[in-house]
CSV table of C-alpha atoms in Angstrom, one decimal:
chain,number,residue,atom,x,y,z
A,761,LYS,CA,-186.4,97.6,146.8
A,762,PRO,CA,-183.3,96.4,144.8
A,763,MET,CA,-182.6,98.4,141.7
A,764,THR,CA,-182.8,96.5,138.4
A,765,TYR,CA,-180.1,96.6,135.7
A,766,GLN,CA,-182.3,98.8,133.5
A,767,GLU,CA,-183.2,101.2,136.3
A,768,GLY,CA,-179.5,101.5,137.2
A,769,ARG,CA,-178.6,102.1,133.6
A,770,TYR,CA,-181.3,104.8,133.3
A,771,GLN,CA,-179.9,106.6,136.4
A,772,ASP,CA,-176.4,106.4,134.9
A,773,MET,CA,-177.7,108.0,131.7
A,774,ARG,CA,-179.4,110.8,133.6
A,775,SER,CA,-176.2,111.5,135.6
A,776,GLY,CA,-174.1,111.6,132.4
A,777,ARG,CA,-172.1,108.4,133.1
A,778,ASN,CA,-171.6,105.9,130.4
A,779,PRO,CA,-172.0,102.4,132.0
A,780,LYS,CA,-170.2,100.6,129.2
A,781,SER,CA,-167.2,103.0,129.4
A,782,GLN,CA,-167.1,102.6,133.2
A,783,ASP,CA,-167.2,98.8,132.9
A,784,SER,CA,-164.4,98.9,130.4
A,785,THR,CA,-162.3,101.2,132.6
A,786,ASP,CA,-162.8,99.0,135.6
A,787,PHE,CA,-162.0,95.9,133.6
A,788,THR,CA,-158.8,97.4,132.3
A,789,LYS,CA,-157.7,98.4,135.8
A,790,ALA,CA,-158.5,94.9,137.1
A,791,VAL,CA,-156.3,93.4,134.3
A,792,LEU,CA,-153.4,95.7,135.0
A,793,GLY,CA,-153.7,95.2,138.7
A,794,SER,CA,-153.5,91.4,138.3
A,795,LEU,CA,-150.3,91.4,136.3
A,796,ALA,CA,-147.0,90.6,138.1
A,797,ALA,CA,-145.0,92.9,135.8
A,798,HIS,CA,-144.5,96.5,137.0
A,799,ILE,CA,-146.4,98.6,134.4
A,800,SER,CA,-146.8,102.3,133.7
A,801,VAL,CA,-148.4,104.1,130.8
A,802,ILE,CA,-146.8,107.4,129.6
A,803,ASP,CA,-148.0,110.0,127.2
A,804,ASN,CA,-146.0,111.3,124.2
A,805,ASN,CA,-144.1,113.7,126.4
A,806,GLY,CA,-143.1,111.1,129.0
A,807,HIS,CA,-145.7,111.9,131.7
A,808,ILE,CA,-147.0,108.9,133.6
A,809,ILE,CA,-150.8,108.7,133.2
A,810,ALA,CA,-151.4,105.2,134.7
A,811,ILE,CA,-149.6,102.6,136.9
A,812,ASN,CA,-150.6,99.2,138.2
A,813,GLU,CA,-150.3,97.9,141.8
A,814,ALA,CA,-147.1,96.0,141.1
A,815,TRP,CA,-145.4,99.3,140.0
A,816,LYS,CA,-146.5,100.9,143.3
A,817,GLN,CA,-145.4,98.0,145.4
A,818,PHE,CA,-142.0,97.8,143.8
A,819,SER,CA,-141.5,101.5,144.4
A,820,LYS,CA,-142.5,101.0,148.0
A,821,GLU,CA,-140.1,98.1,148.5
A,822,ASN,CA,-137.2,100.2,147.2
A,823,GLY,CA,-138.0,103.1,149.4
A,824,GLY,CA,-139.0,105.3,146.5
A,825,ARG,CA,-135.4,105.5,145.5
A,826,SER,CA,-135.4,103.4,142.3
A,827,LEU,CA,-134.9,105.8,139.5
A,828,LYS,CA,-136.6,103.4,137.0
A,829,ASN,CA,-139.6,102.4,139.1
A,830,SER,CA,-140.4,104.9,141.9
A,831,THR,CA,-142.1,107.5,139.8
A,832,GLY,CA,-145.9,107.9,140.2
A,833,VAL,CA,-148.8,109.2,138.1
A,834,GLY,CA,-148.2,112.8,137.0
A,835,SER,CA,-144.4,112.7,137.2
A,836,ASN,CA,-142.3,112.6,134.0
A,837,TYR,CA,-140.6,109.3,133.4
A,838,LEU,CA,-138.3,110.6,130.7
A,839,GLU,CA,-137.0,113.4,132.8
A,840,THR,CA,-136.2,111.0,135.6
A,841,CYS,CA,-134.2,108.8,133.3
A,842,LYS,CA,-132.4,111.8,131.7
A,843,LYS,CA,-131.4,113.2,135.1
A,844,SER,CA,-129.9,109.8,136.0
A,845,ALA,CA,-128.2,109.5,132.6
A,846,ASP,CA,-126.6,113.0,133.1
A,847,ARG,CA,-125.1,111.7,136.3
A,848,GLY,CA,-123.4,108.9,134.4
A,849,ASP,CA,-126.0,106.1,134.8
A,850,GLU,CA,-125.5,104.1,131.5
A,851,GLN,CA,-128.6,102.0,132.0
A,852,ALA,CA,-130.7,105.1,132.5
A,853,LYS,CA,-129.3,106.5,129.3
A,854,GLU,CA,-130.0,103.3,127.4
A,855,ALA,CA,-133.6,103.4,128.7
A,856,TYR,CA,-134.1,107.1,127.9
A,857,ASP,CA,-132.8,106.6,124.3
A,858,GLY,CA,-135.0,103.5,123.8
A,859,ILE,CA,-138.2,105.2,125.0
A,860,ILE,CA,-137.6,108.2,122.8
A,861,ARG,CA,-137.1,106.0,119.7
A,862,VAL,CA,-140.4,104.1,120.5
A,863,LEU,CA,-142.4,107.4,121.0
A,864,SER,CA,-141.0,108.8,117.8
A,865,GLY,CA,-142.0,105.7,115.8
A,866,GLU,CA,-138.4,104.7,115.0
A,867,LEU,CA,-138.8,101.4,117.0
A,868,LEU,CA,-141.8,99.2,117.3
A,869,GLN,CA,-140.4,97.8,120.5
A,870,PHE,CA,-137.5,98.3,122.8
A,871,PHE,CA,-136.3,96.1,125.7
A,872,MET,CA,-133.3,95.9,127.9
A,873,GLU,CA,-132.2,93.8,130.9
A,874,TYR,CA,-130.7,95.4,134.0
A,875,PRO,CA,-129.7,94.5,137.6
A,876,CYS,CA,-131.5,95.9,140.6
A,877,HIS,CA,-129.7,94.2,143.5
A,878,THR,CA,-130.4,94.9,147.2
A,879,PRO,CA,-127.9,94.5,150.0
A,880,THR,CA,-129.3,91.0,150.7
A,881,ARG,CA,-130.5,89.7,147.3
A,882,LYS,CA,-129.6,89.7,143.7
A,883,LYS,CA,-132.4,90.8,141.3
A,884,TRP,CA,-132.7,91.4,137.6
A,885,PHE,CA,-135.5,92.9,135.5
A,886,MET,CA,-136.3,93.2,131.8
A,887,MET,CA,-137.7,96.6,130.7
A,888,ARG,CA,-140.0,96.5,127.7
A,889,VAL,CA,-141.4,99.6,125.9
A,890,THR,CA,-144.2,99.3,123.3
A,891,PRO,CA,-146.3,102.0,121.6
A,892,LEU,CA,-149.7,102.6,123.1
A,893,GLY,CA,-152.4,101.1,120.9
A,894,GLY,CA,-155.9,102.2,119.9
A,895,GLY,CA,-154.7,105.3,118.1
A,896,HIS,CA,-153.4,106.9,121.3
A,897,LYS,CA,-150.0,108.5,121.5
A,898,GLY,CA,-147.7,107.3,124.2
A,899,ALA,CA,-146.2,104.0,125.3
A,900,VAL,CA,-146.6,101.2,127.8
A,901,ILE,CA,-143.5,100.5,130.0
A,902,SER,CA,-143.2,97.2,131.8
A,903,HIS,CA,-140.5,95.8,134.1
A,904,THR,CA,-140.6,92.0,134.5
A,905,ASP,CA,-138.6,90.1,137.1
A,906,ILE,CA,-136.1,87.8,135.4
A,907,THR,CA,-134.1,86.9,138.5
A,908,GLU,CA,-134.7,83.2,138.2
A,909,ARG,CA,-133.4,83.0,134.7
A,910,LYS,CA,-130.4,85.1,135.5
A,911,LEU,CA,-129.4,83.0,138.4
A,912,ALA,CA,-129.8,79.9,136.2
A,913,GLU,CA,-127.5,81.6,133.6
A,914,GLU,CA,-125.0,82.3,136.3
A,915,GLN,CA,-125.0,78.6,137.3
A,916,LEU,CA,-124.6,77.6,133.7
A,917,GLN,CA,-121.7,79.9,133.3
A,918,LEU,CA,-120.0,78.4,136.4
A,919,HIS,CA,-120.5,74.9,135.1
A,920,THR,CA,-119.2,76.0,131.7
A,921,LYS,CA,-116.0,77.4,133.2
A,922,GLU,CA,-115.6,74.3,135.3
A,923,LEU,CA,-116.0,72.2,132.1
A,924,GLU,CA,-113.4,74.4,130.4
A,925,ARG,CA,-111.0,73.9,133.3
A,926,SER,CA,-111.6,70.1,133.1
A,927,ASN,CA,-111.0,70.1,129.4
A,928,GLN,CA,-107.8,72.1,129.9
A,929,ALA,CA,-106.7,69.6,132.5
A,930,LEU,CA,-107.3,66.8,130.0
A,931,LYS,CA,-105.2,68.6,127.4
A,932,ASP,CA,-102.4,69.1,130.0
A,933,PHE,CA,-102.6,65.4,130.9
A,934,ALA,CA,-102.2,64.5,127.3
A,935,TRP,CA,-99.2,66.7,127.0
A,936,ILE,CA,-97.6,65.1,130.1
A,937,VAL,CA,-98.3,61.6,128.7
A,938,SER,CA,-96.9,62.5,125.3
A,939,HIS,CA,-93.7,64.1,126.5
A,940,ASP,CA,-92.9,63.0,130.0
A,941,LEU,CA,-93.9,59.3,129.7
A,942,GLN,CA,-93.3,58.3,126.1
A,943,ALA,CA,-89.7,59.6,126.0
A,944,PRO,CA,-88.4,57.5,129.0
A,945,LEU,CA,-90.5,54.6,127.9
A,946,ARG,CA,-88.8,54.6,124.5
A,947,LYS,CA,-85.5,54.7,126.2
A,948,VAL,CA,-86.3,51.7,128.3
A,949,ARG,CA,-87.4,49.8,125.2
A,950,HIS,CA,-84.2,50.9,123.4
A,951,PHE,CA,-81.8,49.6,126.2
A,952,ILE,CA,-83.7,46.3,126.6
A,953,SER,CA,-83.4,45.8,122.9
A,954,ARG,CA,-79.7,46.6,123.0
A,955,VAL,CA,-79.1,44.1,125.8
A,956,ILE,CA,-80.9,41.4,124.0
A,957,GLN,CA,-79.0,42.0,120.7
A,958,LYS,CA,-75.6,42.5,122.2
A,959,GLU,CA,-75.6,40.2,125.2
A,960,GLY,CA,-78.4,37.7,124.4
A,961,ASN,CA,-76.0,34.8,123.8
A,962,LEU,CA,-74.4,35.3,127.3
A,963,LEU,CA,-77.7,35.3,129.2
A,964,SER,CA,-79.3,32.3,130.7
A,965,GLU,CA,-82.6,31.2,129.3
A,966,LYS,CA,-84.3,32.4,132.5
A,967,PHE,CA,-82.8,36.0,132.3
A,968,ALA,CA,-83.5,36.2,128.5
A,969,ASP,CA,-87.1,35.3,129.3
A,970,TYR,CA,-87.2,38.1,131.9
A,971,LEU,CA,-85.9,40.7,129.3
A,972,ASN,CA,-88.4,39.5,126.7
A,973,ARG,CA,-91.2,39.9,129.1
A,974,ALA,CA,-90.0,43.4,130.1
A,975,GLU,CA,-89.8,44.4,126.4
A,976,ASN,CA,-93.3,43.1,125.8
A,977,SER,CA,-94.6,45.0,128.8
A,978,ALA,CA,-93.0,48.2,127.6
A,979,GLU,CA,-94.4,47.8,124.2
A,980,SER,CA,-97.8,47.2,125.6
A,981,MET,CA,-97.5,50.3,127.8
A,982,GLN,CA,-96.6,52.4,124.8
A,983,GLY,CA,-99.6,51.2,122.9
A,984,PHE,CA,-101.8,52.1,125.9
A,985,ILE,CA,-100.3,55.6,126.0
A,986,GLU,CA,-100.9,56.1,122.3
A,987,ASP,CA,-104.6,54.9,122.8
A,988,VAL,CA,-105.1,57.4,125.6
A,989,LEU,CA,-103.7,60.2,123.5
A,990,ALA,CA,-106.0,59.3,120.6
A,991,TYR,CA,-109.0,59.3,123.0
A,992,SER,CA,-107.9,62.6,124.4
A,993,ARG,CA,-107.6,64.2,120.9
A,994,ALA,CA,-111.0,62.8,119.9
A,995,SER,CA,-112.5,64.4,123.0
A,996,SER,CA,-111.0,67.9,122.7
A,997,GLN,CA,-109.9,68.4,119.1
A,998,GLN,CA,-111.3,71.3,117.1
A,999,LEU,CA,-112.9,69.9,114.1
A,1000,GLU,CA,-112.5,71.1,110.5
A,1001,PHE,CA,-115.5,69.9,108.4
A,1002,LYS,CA,-114.9,69.5,104.6
A,1003,GLN,CA,-115.6,67.0,101.9
A,1004,VAL,CA,-113.9,63.7,102.6
A,1005,ASP,CA,-113.7,60.8,100.1
A,1006,LEU,CA,-113.9,57.8,102.4
A,1007,ASN,CA,-112.3,55.6,99.6
A,1008,HIS,CA,-109.2,57.7,99.8
A,1009,THR,CA,-109.3,57.7,103.6
A,1010,LEU,CA,-109.4,53.9,103.7
A,1011,ASN,CA,-106.6,53.6,101.1
A,1012,LEU,CA,-104.4,55.7,103.5
A,1013,VAL,CA,-105.4,53.5,106.5
A,1014,VAL,CA,-104.5,50.3,104.6
A,1015,SER,CA,-101.2,51.8,103.6
A,1016,THR,CA,-100.5,52.7,107.3
A,1017,LEU,CA,-101.4,49.2,108.5
A,1018,GLU,CA,-99.7,47.4,105.6
A,1019,ILE,CA,-97.2,45.5,107.7
A,1020,GLY,CA,-99.8,44.3,110.2
A,1021,ILE,CA,-102.1,43.3,107.3
A,1022,GLN,CA,-99.3,41.3,105.7
A,1023,GLU,CA,-98.2,39.6,108.9
A,1024,LYS,CA,-101.8,38.4,109.5
A,1025,ASN,CA,-102.3,37.5,105.8
A,1026,ALA,CA,-105.4,39.6,106.1
A,1027,THR,CA,-107.7,40.9,103.3
A,1028,VAL,CA,-109.3,44.3,103.5
A,1029,SER,CA,-112.1,44.7,101.0
A,1030,TRP,CA,-114.3,47.8,100.2
A,1031,GLN,CA,-116.2,49.3,97.3
A,1032,ASN,CA,-117.9,52.6,96.4
A,1033,LEU,CA,-117.7,54.4,99.7
A,1034,PRO,CA,-119.3,57.8,99.6
A,1035,THR,CA,-117.9,61.3,100.0
A,1036,ILE,CA,-119.2,63.0,103.2
A,1037,GLU,CA,-118.7,66.2,105.0
A,1038,ALA,CA,-116.5,65.4,108.0
A,1039,ASP,CA,-113.2,66.0,109.7
A,1040,ALA,CA,-110.6,64.1,107.6
A,1041,GLY,CA,-108.3,63.3,110.5
A,1042,GLN,CA,-111.0,61.9,112.7
A,1043,MET,CA,-112.4,59.8,109.8
A,1044,HIS,CA,-108.8,58.4,109.3
A,1045,GLN,CA,-108.7,57.6,113.1
A,1046,LEU,CA,-112.1,55.9,112.9
A,1047,PHE,CA,-111.2,53.6,110.1
A,1048,GLN,CA,-107.8,52.9,111.5
A,1049,ASN,CA,-109.2,51.9,114.9
A,1050,LEU,CA,-111.9,49.6,113.3
A,1051,VAL,CA,-109.4,47.8,111.0
A,1052,SER,CA,-106.8,47.5,113.7
A,1053,ASN,CA,-109.4,46.1,116.0
A,1054,ALA,CA,-110.3,43.4,113.4
A,1055,LEU,CA,-106.6,42.6,112.9
A,1056,LYS,CA,-105.9,42.4,116.7
A,1057,TYR,CA,-108.9,40.2,117.5
A,1058,CYS,CA,-108.7,37.7,114.7
A,1059,GLN,CA,-109.1,34.0,115.2
A,1060,LYS,CA,-106.1,31.7,115.4
A,1061,ASP,CA,-105.0,30.1,112.1
A,1062,ILE,CA,-107.9,31.9,110.2
A,1063,PRO,CA,-106.7,34.8,107.9
A,1064,PRO,CA,-108.7,37.9,108.8
A,1065,PHE,CA,-111.2,39.1,106.2
A,1066,ILE,CA,-112.4,42.7,106.7
A,1067,GLN,CA,-115.2,44.0,104.5
A,1068,LEU,CA,-116.5,47.6,104.3
A,1069,TYR,CA,-119.5,48.9,102.4
A,1070,ALA,CA,-122.0,51.7,102.6
A,1071,THR,CA,-125.8,52.3,102.1
A,1072,GLN,CA,-127.4,55.6,101.7
A,1073,GLU,CA,-130.9,56.8,102.7
A,1074,ASP,CA,-132.1,60.4,102.4
A,1075,GLU,CA,-129.3,62.6,103.8
A,1076,LYS,CA,-127.6,59.9,105.8
A,1077,VAL,CA,-125.1,57.2,105.1
A,1078,THR,CA,-124.6,53.9,107.0
A,1079,LEU,CA,-121.1,52.5,106.9
A,1080,VAL,CA,-120.8,48.7,107.7
A,1081,VAL,CA,-117.5,47.2,108.8
A,1082,SER,CA,-117.6,43.4,109.3
A,1083,ASP,CA,-114.9,40.8,110.1
A,1084,ASN,CA,-114.5,37.1,110.7
A,1085,GLY,CA,-112.7,37.4,114.0
A,1086,MET,CA,-113.2,36.4,117.6
A,1087,GLY,CA,-116.5,38.3,117.9
A,1088,PHE,CA,-118.3,39.0,121.2
A,1089,PRO,CA,-121.4,38.0,123.1
A,1090,MET,CA,-124.3,40.4,122.4
A,1091,GLU,CA,-124.9,41.0,126.1
A,1092,VAL,CA,-121.7,43.2,126.1
A,1093,ALA,CA,-122.5,45.0,122.9
A,1094,GLU,CA,-123.6,48.3,124.5
A,1095,ARG,CA,-120.6,48.7,126.8
A,1096,LEU,CA,-118.1,47.8,124.0
A,1097,PHE,CA,-117.8,51.6,123.3
A,1098,GLU,CA,-117.0,52.6,126.9
A,1099,PRO,CA,-113.3,53.1,127.9
A,1100,PHE,CA,-111.5,50.0,129.3
A,1101,GLN,CA,-114.1,47.5,128.2
A,1102,ARG,CA,-113.4,44.4,126.1
A,1103,GLY,CA,-115.6,42.1,124.1
A,1104,ASN,CA,-114.7,39.0,126.1
A,1105,SER,CA,-112.1,37.8,128.6
A,1106,HIS,CA,-109.8,36.4,125.9
A,1107,GLN,CA,-109.2,39.7,124.2
A,1108,GLN,CA,-106.1,41.7,124.9
A,1109,GLY,CA,-105.7,45.5,124.9
A,1110,TYR,CA,-107.2,48.3,127.0
A,1111,GLY,CA,-110.6,48.8,125.3
A,1112,ILE,CA,-110.0,52.4,124.3
A,1113,GLY,CA,-110.1,52.1,120.5
A,1114,LEU,CA,-113.8,51.7,120.3
A,1115,ALA,CA,-114.4,54.3,122.9
A,1116,THR,CA,-112.5,56.7,120.7
A,1117,CYS,CA,-114.6,55.7,117.7
A,1118,LYS,CA,-117.7,56.5,119.7
A,1119,ARG,CA,-116.4,60.0,120.5
A,1120,ILE,CA,-115.6,60.6,116.9
A,1121,ILE,CA,-119.1,59.6,115.8
A,1122,GLU,CA,-120.7,61.8,118.4
A,1123,HIS,CA,-118.7,64.8,117.2
A,1124,HIS,CA,-120.2,64.1,113.8
A,1125,ASN,CA,-123.8,63.9,115.0
A,1126,GLY,CA,-123.9,60.2,114.2
A,1127,GLN,CA,-124.5,56.8,115.8
A,1128,ILE,CA,-122.4,53.6,116.1
A,1129,TRP,CA,-123.5,50.2,117.3
A,1130,ALA,CA,-122.3,46.6,116.9
A,1131,VAL,CA,-123.6,43.1,116.3
A,1132,GLY,CA,-121.4,40.0,117.0
A,1133,LYS,CA,-121.2,36.4,117.9
A,1134,GLU,CA,-118.3,34.6,119.6
A,1135,GLN,CA,-115.9,32.9,117.2
A,1136,GLU,CA,-118.0,34.1,114.2
A,1137,GLY,CA,-117.0,37.7,113.9
A,1138,ALA,CA,-118.3,41.2,114.5
A,1139,THR,CA,-120.1,43.8,112.4
A,1140,PHE,CA,-120.0,47.6,113.2
A,1141,PHE,CA,-122.6,50.0,111.9
A,1142,ILE,CA,-121.9,53.7,111.7
A,1143,LYS,CA,-124.7,56.1,110.7
A,1144,LEU,CA,-123.5,59.6,109.7
A,1145,PRO,CA,-125.1,62.7,108.0
A,1146,LEU,CA,-123.8,63.4,104.6
A,1147,SER,CA,-123.4,67.1,105.5
A,1148,HIS,CA,-123.3,69.4,108.5
A,1149,PRO,CA,-124.9,72.7,107.4
A,1150,HIS,CA,-125.2,74.0,111.0
A,1151,LYS,CA,-121.9,72.7,112.3
A,1152,ASP,CA,-119.7,75.6,113.6
A,1153,SER,CA,-116.6,73.8,114.7
């Protein structure tokens, strides 16, 4: 006849067993046994009083030689760590000191990461020590496998180093362009100019045309080199954030471009631009590129009119730069800010100026976009935060 629950409970009571206590113990063992982490419980003197199946399995896999994981019930975990520390094992010393501090109440929690490689596989674990709860003295020690995260971190470090090498190559390229290409190019332009000035009257119309074309090509190449250098600096420059008065910045830009503005009979108009936290040099480059772009792509026989203003909402400002130039079809609007792209086939240049603007805006945690229509002009919108409280560079 099967025994009922009440009859079984009665027999447990007569034999002195507490069924509730037994159920609780079995449940605790089941929970510990199901955990993937290697867990042991030590008393206040460091003796191991309980371990789970994962702890046993790890010790077995390591041939019982792992100084942090091979100890079993009854052995002293602290003594094992101390012996290893006395032999010069720095990780064992760190573990020993951390456990002592938790047992003494100095720390509420201690954890450390350590390698546990085998001849065929890399492995890492995190050791965590917490006080034993329920009014009991002692601590719970767990070792969790963190190999997957560590391998991912190694890959990230490799990619980071590769990126650093790539950035250094970009800087080296910029140096070569600046010093090894610009100097001979300036010399070529100088000698072409000398020939035209000194011997121009002696040259046939055909050869004079050849020299003029060569001079224009050299000038165009120098402009391209300067654009590439600006793009390189915008990509790798260390930024210095401070309060920048954009009215002052635009004044400097207009002064720099004064000759080009006068030659085109252009008007540059702005009012009440804000002061924002930004890199002053890059803000100067941004405005110079946008104004230069409007001057370069103006319509024939129509004086350029370039207008700038700003709107502010919450902690962000939107700068608007509009012109009455050649404009562009909206289907090319998104790729305008990629290197070597132009608004339309009639435009000259190498399409690096707006790509540089995009890099600058990205470094300032902002956005830039454009709206245009062919033969009616273009409008650029730049949204920037007023400040960068968490910006480190």
